[in-house]
Amino acid sequence: MEKKRYAIVLDTKKCLNCKACTVACKFENYVPVGDDTYRIWVTELPLQGKFPHLHQDFQPSQCQHCENTPCEKVCPTKATFKTPEGVVLVDYEKCILCKACMTACPYDARFVSEHHEAVEKCTFCMHRVSEGREPACVETCPVRVREFGDLNDPNSRVSRLLSSRPYMQLKPEKNTRPRLFYVL
Amino acid sequence: MEMNFESLKKEILSQLPIKNTDSSIPGFYAMDDATALGKNRVDAASALVFKNILFYLGLIFRYPTEQIYSEIETRLDTFTDFFVDYGGAAPQLPPIEELQSEYIRLFVNNQGFVPAMPYASCYQSEGLLMSDQFYRLRQIMVKSGFMVNETVKELEDHIAILLEFCAGLLNQLASGQASSGKSSGACVAALMEVSYLYIEPMMDAFCDRIHAYAYDDFYKIAGKTLKSLMQDADTIYDQLLGFRIHSINELQG
Amino acid sequence: MNNKIMSRRKFLGLSTGAVAGALFGPHLNLLMAAPEGTFDYSILPKGKREYIASNCDMCVNKCGIIGEVVNGKLHKINPNPKNVKSRGMLCAKGNAGAAIPYSPDRLKTPLLRTGKRGEGKWKEISWDEAFKYVAKNLADLKQKYENRSSVAFASTEGFQEEFYYYLVNSFGSLNTVRHTTLCLSTNIQGWSSVFGSFPDADLANAEYVIMLGSDRAQALITPDSVDFQRYKPKGQKLIVLDPRFTETGAKADRWYPIKPRTDQGFVLAMLHVIISENLYDREFVETYTHGFDELKEMVKEYTPEWAEKKCEIPADDIRQIAREFADHAPRSVIYPGRRSSFYSHEVYVRQTFAILAAVCGCWDTKGAVVPKASIPLTTHEIMFPFFGQTMDRVDKDAVNLVKDVVPSAVQCPMIGTGLPNDSCAFLSEKDGSWVTFREAVLKDDPYPVRGFFCFKQNPVQAVPNVQKTMKMLEKMDFICVIEQQMSDTAWYADIVLPHSTYLESWDPAHSLGGIWPIVEMRQPVIKPLFDTKTMFEISGGIIHEMLKIPSLWDDIEPSDLEDFKKNVVEDILDKPIQDYIKHQLSKYPGAYEQLLKEGFYTVDGGKPVYGTTRKPGFLFKSKTGKIELFNERYKEFGLFPLPKYCEPLKPQDPGEYRFLVGRNAWNTHTSTQNNPYLWEIQKENSVWLNTGEAKKLGIADGEYVRIKSKIGEQRIKAYVTEKIRPDCVFYVNGYGMKSPGMSRVYKSGASEAEIIDDVLDTISGGVCMHETFVTINKA
Ligand code: SF4
Ligand code: SF4
Ligand code: SF4
């Protein structure tokens, strides 16, 4: 069987800015309460237009699980690594808290966790995925902004979405080749 | 009661929940060998004294029912010197109604919040009850042969229970009970863990909050006494057990 | 360290003294010896995991949840993907519910007041003592006032509320007051005046949706908040009218910043277009409705040009929306929503909405507005005793009672407003109205109310005009509060009884009506942490003590008392609650087991229910049995039978803004802001102020301002934005708490109860939160 390539595809136009995903992730992954400790966030993009012709989008985001992985490259202890499925993870035991990866990450996806005593970030909830469950943020979202799945499976929801709709990625100029896709 | 220190040391270390036992990192749970080697016996008499002190402090941090109140009252004289020494003054026991409402105000329920939460968990991570460390505590207790009385609806990491638990462990050590079935090493390890990983980390905030919110001096002095007693724990355990584990303090920052 | 040992030499000195000899008896121990094998610690640290199905209680939606319990601790609440109402979602609050049982601020044991009210002096008492104390006070109140209605009972909806009513009915008071008038009573009344019931909207199948003043993206309602984006049919058009550019507005195909309090005008003009251009559903109107000709006559004057002047929406746009709405009918929705505690004429606004749905035939069919279906449960056939000493509701027919609480513009030119100013025309008997109830109690008219029970409601925070609520509490001889937290109301109680959290309780089965009807119940996800009980146990405990006091039963027939003991006490309250639940479900084999497993039960695989009323001859709950475009009962009561346009109250001074209040997706009313996981999302509220107005006032974004009404004044940060009209200001509720208790939100941001005037809608008794005018100044 061909190996899997995990990805998340987001349809942010549906996002309610309700923050269910951010709270779910905190509980699921023991992420401490705090302004600087989060694996996932929802940005209110700037208001466009003039009253009364207004427009506004909300953009949830998290670690982009870059295929071309800047954080992995700078890690001196190989604590940051990629699984065969392309999920970028941190081996907490190996992390020496040098924070090089935090500087290297163009998406500001990493933070220092008291719980793990290491730098951490979104894991695609691999502990859930390995049990056949969905990532917590995917599961809890009222409008299902995100789909999680295997890009190598042409019938997966992620593949179908990407083949049927145009999409963009964040900061393409950084050439990171993210595994997060934003359909338009 | 004689103990072989080397094997005891090994046993204690093996029981502590130490993530990183790498001895190359200085200060990590290293025994103060000079002190340790000098003594290798439990000072049973002192252990009983400490036991009684902790048990009495445990009573003080319980809700003063009539029974508890009168117990506190009758014993207060006995412990006066101790309070003066550690808390700077001898506490005056207010009338029972006052003490009860003060207790509730400080430790049980105030208007929507509790000023000095008596639970160790509340001083860890999110300030909520039953933090992750809580289960470890339950485990140590049962391992040491204790559990919360079935009629008591209270959580294991309530300060009164923690203090009573320490008293119980000291009693085991002093009376040699520990050797029957449970090992002294496990007993000492439990004592260290509860003292340094549960009681000690909550001391500053807990006692400072008592000081800030109490109307009456009674709990203020009790809090101050408890806090400085815990600051002195290294030396007390050194005295009682013949060695010290001072680096958990450092670990807690 | 060695210095310390020197300074503390005394410790050793003690060893020879009395301390060493102190003996503590074993009776003092909190700990006991653990029997071998008490706790299997080998399972740590990985732990034992369990998944337990139940339902959320962080707001009214009651979404399906699956608690993930590790070693007895609730680690996370997951959504239940199978629940047909919540559709597998769980919002921020639902997730943060996992912190609720672990809040150190919880009430832990019954508390009895020992100092003055509100002084904060308490003592712990046992449940037995608590039950005795409450029963004795009930007996005293009955003895003294010889009227069981002298004790009032307030509550909020919830699964355990039915057991609260066991207590109410066992005592026999008719004075109950619920949360409805603070929220949606006007909505229920307005829609029911046309269709006889309050319907849902089928957003998952509608082609055209108009939302007026509902922010479904933030004020989450299931399944609507899910459907309106997730299951939005291709090509569905969403029109949002709201003075604010809400998150819902951001999702709309078109957003109109409608002038506040003119929604009715907009819909009347739509009706004008639809009727004058013959776009309505003639067949539906003829088959099902009553009063079309009168309606036609009335809407003649409400042209789009007329409405443009009122609503500030271009006449052409109104015309276009009306045509599009009719075009897509019956798959067009004029959205009923939920909270409608906005304006004093709100019932007429909602009646207008309903009439629009009716004339276009957008009723009880796929994609329309659909009456709620429900799965009937078996109720316990019990009769509570008929007590001699029970007087009618205190706020019933209290003439002139409401004069002080209707807006002055309604009072003075009474003629033509269509609103009564002497009492509430259609007050629900059980719900009561907070504002009229409080007014009647304050006036002791027609009799004194001196006992107050409060179950999970916090009127001190939730009911506008705090000062009056405090005065009402001061009048009481006895106050008993059953709560989870020491709320501002509990703080003034004589006795506080701690209720278990929803994650620790067995809650009875409830049938939740809707297009997708469902039955839910709760089972404990974790063991109770403290000495708390559920209302089922509390009512049982109090009633048992009441039975020991003969004077409480001297105004009923002895045989009634025997029946009561048998049917209510022995057969229900003394039995395990599981028996109660099984009886509720006795019609549906396997339902109980399914509820244990899934937390919900449906018949027919949870399919939507349409068309139950679309049968010729179906009798609607109205005087004529038809859908009433012209309401015959309103006519009898001297109200407008047709929703004639009501002019809005105007600000008295030019510098005044209309104050609007609402909420966001991470808070419910005033109860959740202190949860650390929700608090971190928003630490204080800020007042929305239009950019142009801010400029005029010289206020910069983020600057603190003073917001002042005739009731009070608050200090709050300004959020200067294009997202709000120039004539109003807005903030979300639940901040700036009075009590230092809500430690996280204490004095951060502003509270709405401190500035909102207690204006009343006199048809349903609902409060009107958007009839307050404020001034804004630099702080
Ligand atoms: S988003 Fe940041 S943390 Fe995640 S893989 Fe890319 S560089 Fe690394
Ligand atoms: S996939 Fe898991 S870890 Fe990553 S943001 Fe979502 S919930 Fe958090
Ligand atoms: S849960 Fe979904 S809708 Fe809510 S903020 Fe997150 S992505 Fe947006």
PDB file of C-alpha atoms in Angstrom, chain B residues 27-217:
ATOM      1  CA  GLY B  27      21.715  19.649  41.329  1.00  0.00           C
ATOM      2  CA  PHE B  28      19.216  17.112  40.141  1.00  0.00           C
ATOM      3  CA  TYR B  29      18.047  15.313  43.213  1.00  0.00           C
ATOM      4  CA  ALA B  30      21.611  14.879  44.318  1.00  0.00           C
ATOM      5  CA  MET B  31      21.878  13.879  47.927  1.00  0.00           C
ATOM      6  CA  ASP B  32      23.914  15.957  50.183  1.00  0.00           C
ATOM      7  CA  ASP B  33      26.310  13.135  50.849  1.00  0.00           C
ATOM      8  CA  ALA B  34      28.207  14.822  53.607  1.00  0.00           C
ATOM      9  CA  THR B  35      25.058  15.139  55.621  1.00  0.00           C
ATOM     10  CA  ALA B  36      23.743  11.800  54.589  1.00  0.00           C
ATOM     11  CA  LEU B  37      26.777   9.852  55.476  1.00  0.00           C
ATOM     12  CA  GLY B  38      26.946  11.366  58.904  1.00  0.00           C
ATOM     13  CA  LYS B  39      23.648   9.853  59.943  1.00  0.00           C
ATOM     14  CA  ASN B  40      21.945   6.762  58.818  1.00  0.00           C
ATOM     15  CA  ARG B  41      19.151   6.307  61.222  1.00  0.00           C
ATOM     16  CA  VAL B  42      15.710   7.773  61.580  1.00  0.00           C
ATOM     17  CA  ASP B  43      15.496  10.002  64.582  1.00  0.00           C
ATOM     18  CA  ALA B  44      12.295   8.468  65.844  1.00  0.00           C
ATOM     19  CA  ALA B  45      11.678  10.915  68.641  1.00  0.00           C
ATOM     20  CA  SER B  46      11.959  13.940  66.364  1.00  0.00           C
ATOM     21  CA  ALA B  47       9.891  12.226  63.737  1.00  0.00           C
ATOM     22  CA  LEU B  48       7.054  11.872  66.224  1.00  0.00           C
ATOM     23  CA  VAL B  49       7.331  15.520  67.133  1.00  0.00           C
ATOM     24  CA  PHE B  50       7.148  16.513  63.513  1.00  0.00           C
ATOM     25  CA  LYS B  51       4.295  14.099  63.014  1.00  0.00           C
ATOM     26  CA  ASN B  52       2.328  15.752  65.782  1.00  0.00           C
ATOM     27  CA  ILE B  53       3.042  19.198  64.434  1.00  0.00           C
ATOM     28  CA  LEU B  54       1.861  18.281  60.979  1.00  0.00           C
ATOM     29  CA  PHE B  55      -1.204  16.542  62.307  1.00  0.00           C
ATOM     30  CA  TYR B  56      -2.123  19.552  64.380  1.00  0.00           C
ATOM     31  CA  LEU B  57      -1.620  21.899  61.426  1.00  0.00           C
ATOM     32  CA  GLY B  58      -3.796  19.534  59.447  1.00  0.00           C
ATOM     33  CA  LEU B  59      -6.539  19.994  62.042  1.00  0.00           C
ATOM     34  CA  ILE B  60      -6.207  23.742  61.803  1.00  0.00           C
ATOM     35  CA  PHE B  61      -6.760  23.701  58.066  1.00  0.00           C
ATOM     36  CA  ARG B  62      -9.926  21.661  58.403  1.00  0.00           C
ATOM     37  CA  TYR B  63     -13.389  23.106  58.677  1.00  0.00           C
ATOM     38  CA  PRO B  64     -13.815  23.782  62.416  1.00  0.00           C
ATOM     39  CA  THR B  65     -16.759  21.643  63.384  1.00  0.00           C
ATOM     40  CA  GLU B  66     -17.421  21.631  67.099  1.00  0.00           C
ATOM     41  CA  GLN B  67     -15.275  18.573  67.508  1.00  0.00           C
ATOM     42  CA  ILE B  68     -12.356  19.937  65.513  1.00  0.00           C
ATOM     43  CA  TYR B  69     -12.659  23.312  67.160  1.00  0.00           C
ATOM     44  CA  SER B  70     -12.441  21.860  70.646  1.00  0.00           C
ATOM     45  CA  GLU B  71      -9.523  19.689  69.619  1.00  0.00           C
ATOM     46  CA  ILE B  72      -7.700  22.743  68.289  1.00  0.00           C
ATOM     47  CA  GLU B  73      -8.587  24.628  71.423  1.00  0.00           C
ATOM     48  CA  THR B  74      -7.369  21.991  73.912  1.00  0.00           C
ATOM     49  CA  ARG B  75      -4.086  21.527  72.143  1.00  0.00           C
ATOM     50  CA  LEU B  76      -3.325  25.117  71.399  1.00  0.00           C
ATOM     51  CA  ASP B  77      -1.142  25.589  74.492  1.00  0.00           C
ATOM     52  CA  THR B  78       0.993  22.631  73.603  1.00  0.00           C
ATOM     53  CA  PHE B  79       1.881  24.170  70.282  1.00  0.00           C
ATOM     54  CA  THR B  80       2.257  27.776  71.368  1.00  0.00           C
ATOM     55  CA  ASP B  81       6.056  27.722  71.349  1.00  0.00           C
ATOM     56  CA  PHE B  82       6.009  26.218  67.925  1.00  0.00           C
ATOM     57  CA  PHE B  83       3.730  28.941  66.553  1.00  0.00           C
ATOM     58  CA  VAL B  84       5.799  31.668  68.122  1.00  0.00           C
ATOM     59  CA  ASP B  85       8.943  30.230  66.673  1.00  0.00           C
ATOM     60  CA  TYR B  86       7.670  29.702  63.147  1.00  0.00           C
ATOM     61  CA  GLY B  87       4.790  32.100  62.821  1.00  0.00           C
ATOM     62  CA  GLY B  88       6.069  34.906  64.985  1.00  0.00           C
ATOM     63  CA  ALA B  89       3.120  34.886  67.379  1.00  0.00           C
ATOM     64  CA  ALA B  90       0.790  32.665  69.311  1.00  0.00           C
ATOM     65  CA  PRO B  91      -2.582  32.501  67.561  1.00  0.00           C
ATOM     66  CA  GLN B  92      -5.685  33.482  69.485  1.00  0.00           C
ATOM     67  CA  LEU B  93      -8.621  31.251  68.757  1.00  0.00           C
ATOM     68  CA  PRO B  94     -11.687  33.354  67.885  1.00  0.00           C
ATOM     69  CA  PRO B  95     -15.197  32.142  68.833  1.00  0.00           C
ATOM     70  CA  ILE B  96     -16.319  29.152  66.808  1.00  0.00           C
ATOM     71  CA  GLU B  97     -18.867  31.032  64.653  1.00  0.00           C
ATOM     72  CA  GLU B  98     -16.216  33.531  63.672  1.00  0.00           C
ATOM     73  CA  LEU B  99     -13.736  30.838  62.845  1.00  0.00           C
ATOM     74  CA  GLN B 100     -16.274  28.924  60.794  1.00  0.00           C
ATOM     75  CA  SER B 101     -17.271  31.880  58.668  1.00  0.00           C
ATOM     76  CA  GLU B 102     -13.659  32.900  58.275  1.00  0.00           C
ATOM     77  CA  TYR B 103     -12.801  29.385  57.154  1.00  0.00           C
ATOM     78  CA  ILE B 104     -15.553  29.397  54.551  1.00  0.00           C
ATOM     79  CA  ARG B 105     -14.652  32.882  53.374  1.00  0.00           C
ATOM     80  CA  LEU B 106     -11.033  31.915  52.838  1.00  0.00           C
ATOM     81  CA  PHE B 107     -11.099  28.285  51.799  1.00  0.00           C
ATOM     82  CA  VAL B 108     -14.565  27.129  50.728  1.00  0.00           C
ATOM     83  CA  ASN B 109     -16.762  29.700  49.016  1.00  0.00           C
ATOM     84  CA  ASN B 110     -16.659  33.406  48.741  1.00  0.00           C
ATOM     85  CA  GLN B 111     -18.735  35.545  46.411  1.00  0.00           C
ATOM     86  CA  GLY B 112     -18.035  33.487  43.306  1.00  0.00           C
ATOM     87  CA  PHE B 113     -14.434  32.669  44.102  1.00  0.00           C
ATOM     88  CA  VAL B 114     -12.194  31.206  46.767  1.00  0.00           C
ATOM     89  CA  PRO B 115      -9.374  33.468  47.952  1.00  0.00           C
ATOM     90  CA  ALA B 116      -7.010  30.797  49.296  1.00  0.00           C
ATOM     91  CA  MET B 117      -7.836  27.566  47.543  1.00  0.00           C
ATOM     92  CA  PRO B 118      -6.689  24.774  49.852  1.00  0.00           C
ATOM     93  CA  TYR B 119      -6.002  22.329  47.007  1.00  0.00           C
ATOM     94  CA  ALA B 120      -2.495  21.705  45.677  1.00  0.00           C
ATOM     95  CA  SER B 121      -3.880  21.272  42.146  1.00  0.00           C
ATOM     96  CA  CYS B 122      -5.067  24.851  42.059  1.00  0.00           C
ATOM     97  CA  TYR B 123      -1.497  26.023  42.175  1.00  0.00           C
ATOM     98  CA  GLN B 124      -0.524  23.932  39.203  1.00  0.00           C
ATOM     99  CA  SER B 125      -1.244  24.591  35.512  1.00  0.00           C
ATOM    100  CA  GLU B 126      -4.692  26.148  34.989  1.00  0.00           C
ATOM    101  CA  GLY B 127      -5.615  26.676  38.598  1.00  0.00           C
ATOM    102  CA  LEU B 128      -8.261  23.975  38.393  1.00  0.00           C
ATOM    103  CA  LEU B 129      -8.966  21.003  40.634  1.00  0.00           C
ATOM    104  CA  MET B 130      -7.588  17.532  39.968  1.00  0.00           C
ATOM    105  CA  SER B 131      -4.664  18.507  37.802  1.00  0.00           C
ATOM    106  CA  ASP B 132      -2.565  15.797  36.198  1.00  0.00           C
ATOM    107  CA  GLN B 133      -0.346  15.563  39.257  1.00  0.00           C
ATOM    108  CA  PHE B 134      -3.394  14.766  41.357  1.00  0.00           C
ATOM    109  CA  TYR B 135      -3.499  11.163  40.222  1.00  0.00           C
ATOM    110  CA  ARG B 136       0.091  10.638  41.094  1.00  0.00           C
ATOM    111  CA  LEU B 137      -0.814  11.761  44.615  1.00  0.00           C
ATOM    112  CA  ARG B 138      -3.657   9.304  44.880  1.00  0.00           C
ATOM    113  CA  GLN B 139      -1.260   6.649  43.727  1.00  0.00           C
ATOM    114  CA  ILE B 140       1.372   7.489  46.337  1.00  0.00           C
ATOM    115  CA  MET B 141      -1.236   7.479  49.046  1.00  0.00           C
ATOM    116  CA  VAL B 142      -2.562   4.072  48.228  1.00  0.00           C
ATOM    117  CA  LYS B 143       0.914   2.729  47.753  1.00  0.00           C
ATOM    118  CA  SER B 144       1.747   3.946  51.235  1.00  0.00           C
ATOM    119  CA  GLY B 145      -1.367   2.312  52.596  1.00  0.00           C
ATOM    120  CA  PHE B 146      -3.652   5.313  52.970  1.00  0.00           C
ATOM    121  CA  MET B 147      -6.871   6.449  51.426  1.00  0.00           C
ATOM    122  CA  VAL B 148      -9.374   9.152  52.205  1.00  0.00           C
ATOM    123  CA  ASN B 149     -12.013   7.976  54.614  1.00  0.00           C
ATOM    124  CA  GLU B 150     -15.127   6.938  52.744  1.00  0.00           C
ATOM    125  CA  THR B 151     -17.323   9.312  54.693  1.00  0.00           C
ATOM    126  CA  VAL B 152     -15.132  12.309  53.877  1.00  0.00           C
ATOM    127  CA  LYS B 153     -16.143  14.113  50.695  1.00  0.00           C
ATOM    128  CA  GLU B 154     -12.879  15.876  50.112  1.00  0.00           C
ATOM    129  CA  LEU B 155     -10.139  15.713  47.515  1.00  0.00           C
ATOM    130  CA  GLU B 156      -6.791  14.115  48.357  1.00  0.00           C
ATOM    131  CA  ASP B 157      -4.797  17.238  47.678  1.00  0.00           C
ATOM    132  CA  HIS B 158      -6.603  19.367  50.251  1.00  0.00           C
ATOM    133  CA  ILE B 159      -3.919  20.860  52.449  1.00  0.00           C
ATOM    134  CA  ALA B 160      -5.408  19.280  55.581  1.00  0.00           C
ATOM    135  CA  ILE B 161      -5.208  15.839  54.013  1.00  0.00           C
ATOM    136  CA  LEU B 162      -1.715  16.415  52.695  1.00  0.00           C
ATOM    137  CA  LEU B 163      -0.533  17.364  56.152  1.00  0.00           C
ATOM    138  CA  GLU B 164      -2.245  14.422  57.756  1.00  0.00           C
ATOM    139  CA  PHE B 165      -0.761  12.147  55.133  1.00  0.00           C
ATOM    140  CA  CYS B 166       2.744  13.398  55.928  1.00  0.00           C
ATOM    141  CA  ALA B 167       2.018  12.861  59.598  1.00  0.00           C
ATOM    142  CA  GLY B 168       0.929   9.323  58.845  1.00  0.00           C
ATOM    143  CA  LEU B 169       4.090   8.620  56.898  1.00  0.00           C
ATOM    144  CA  LEU B 170       6.232   9.985  59.684  1.00  0.00           C
ATOM    145  CA  ASN B 171       4.377   7.808  62.104  1.00  0.00           C
ATOM    146  CA  GLN B 172       5.113   4.776  59.977  1.00  0.00           C
ATOM    147  CA  LEU B 173       8.770   5.666  59.861  1.00  0.00           C
ATOM    148  CA  ALA B 174       9.083   6.436  63.530  1.00  0.00           C
ATOM    149  CA  SER B 175       7.231   3.391  64.704  1.00  0.00           C
ATOM    150  CA  GLY B 176       8.962   1.079  62.307  1.00  0.00           C
ATOM    151  CA  GLN B 177       5.610   0.133  60.803  1.00  0.00           C
ATOM    152  CA  ALA B 178       7.015   0.953  57.448  1.00  0.00           C
ATOM    153  CA  SER B 179       9.282  -2.030  57.488  1.00  0.00           C
ATOM    154  CA  SER B 180       6.373  -4.371  57.920  1.00  0.00           C
ATOM    155  CA  GLY B 181       5.125  -4.760  54.405  1.00  0.00           C
ATOM    156  CA  LYS B 182       5.989  -1.309  53.140  1.00  0.00           C
ATOM    157  CA  SER B 183       9.592  -0.348  52.832  1.00  0.00           C
ATOM    158  CA  SER B 184      11.117   2.636  54.576  1.00  0.00           C
ATOM    159  CA  GLY B 185      12.477   3.760  51.252  1.00  0.00           C
ATOM    160  CA  ALA B 186       9.036   3.996  49.717  1.00  0.00           C
ATOM    161  CA  CYS B 187       7.826   5.744  52.813  1.00  0.00           C
ATOM    162  CA  VAL B 188      10.577   8.355  52.725  1.00  0.00           C
ATOM    163  CA  ALA B 189      10.128   8.817  48.987  1.00  0.00           C
ATOM    164  CA  ALA B 190       6.419   9.424  49.500  1.00  0.00           C
ATOM    165  CA  LEU B 191       7.155  11.921  52.232  1.00  0.00           C
ATOM    166  CA  MET B 192       9.616  13.784  50.039  1.00  0.00           C
ATOM    167  CA  GLU B 193       7.288  13.838  47.119  1.00  0.00           C
ATOM    168  CA  VAL B 194       4.269  15.076  49.002  1.00  0.00           C
ATOM    169  CA  SER B 195       6.312  17.686  50.823  1.00  0.00           C
ATOM    170  CA  TYR B 196       8.192  19.009  47.847  1.00  0.00           C
ATOM    171  CA  LEU B 197       5.930  18.436  44.894  1.00  0.00           C
ATOM    172  CA  TYR B 198       2.554  19.135  46.476  1.00  0.00           C
ATOM    173  CA  ILE B 199       2.790  21.163  49.671  1.00  0.00           C
ATOM    174  CA  GLU B 200       5.855  23.263  49.007  1.00  0.00           C
ATOM    175  CA  PRO B 201       4.790  24.621  45.571  1.00  0.00           C
ATOM    176  CA  MET B 202       1.486  25.926  46.915  1.00  0.00           C
ATOM    177  CA  MET B 203       2.916  27.518  50.025  1.00  0.00           C
ATOM    178  CA  ASP B 204       3.750  31.006  48.802  1.00  0.00           C
ATOM    179  CA  ALA B 205       0.521  31.769  47.011  1.00  0.00           C
ATOM    180  CA  PHE B 206      -1.667  29.954  49.522  1.00  0.00           C
ATOM    181  CA  CYS B 207      -0.237  31.612  52.588  1.00  0.00           C
ATOM    182  CA  ASP B 208       0.069  35.018  50.966  1.00  0.00           C
ATOM    183  CA  ARG B 209      -3.575  34.883  49.999  1.00  0.00           C
ATOM    184  CA  ILE B 210      -4.577  33.930  53.504  1.00  0.00           C
ATOM    185  CA  HIS B 211      -2.629  36.906  54.695  1.00  0.00           C
ATOM    186  CA  ALA B 212      -4.251  39.209  52.168  1.00  0.00           C
ATOM    187  CA  TYR B 213      -7.857  38.072  52.662  1.00  0.00           C
ATOM    188  CA  ALA B 214      -8.130  36.994  56.303  1.00  0.00           C
ATOM    189  CA  TYR B 215     -10.047  39.232  58.698  1.00  0.00           C
ATOM    190  CA  ASP B 216      -8.750  37.469  61.770  1.00  0.00           C
ATOM    191  CA  ASP B 217      -5.174  36.732  62.794  1.00  0.00           C
TER     192      ASP B 217
END
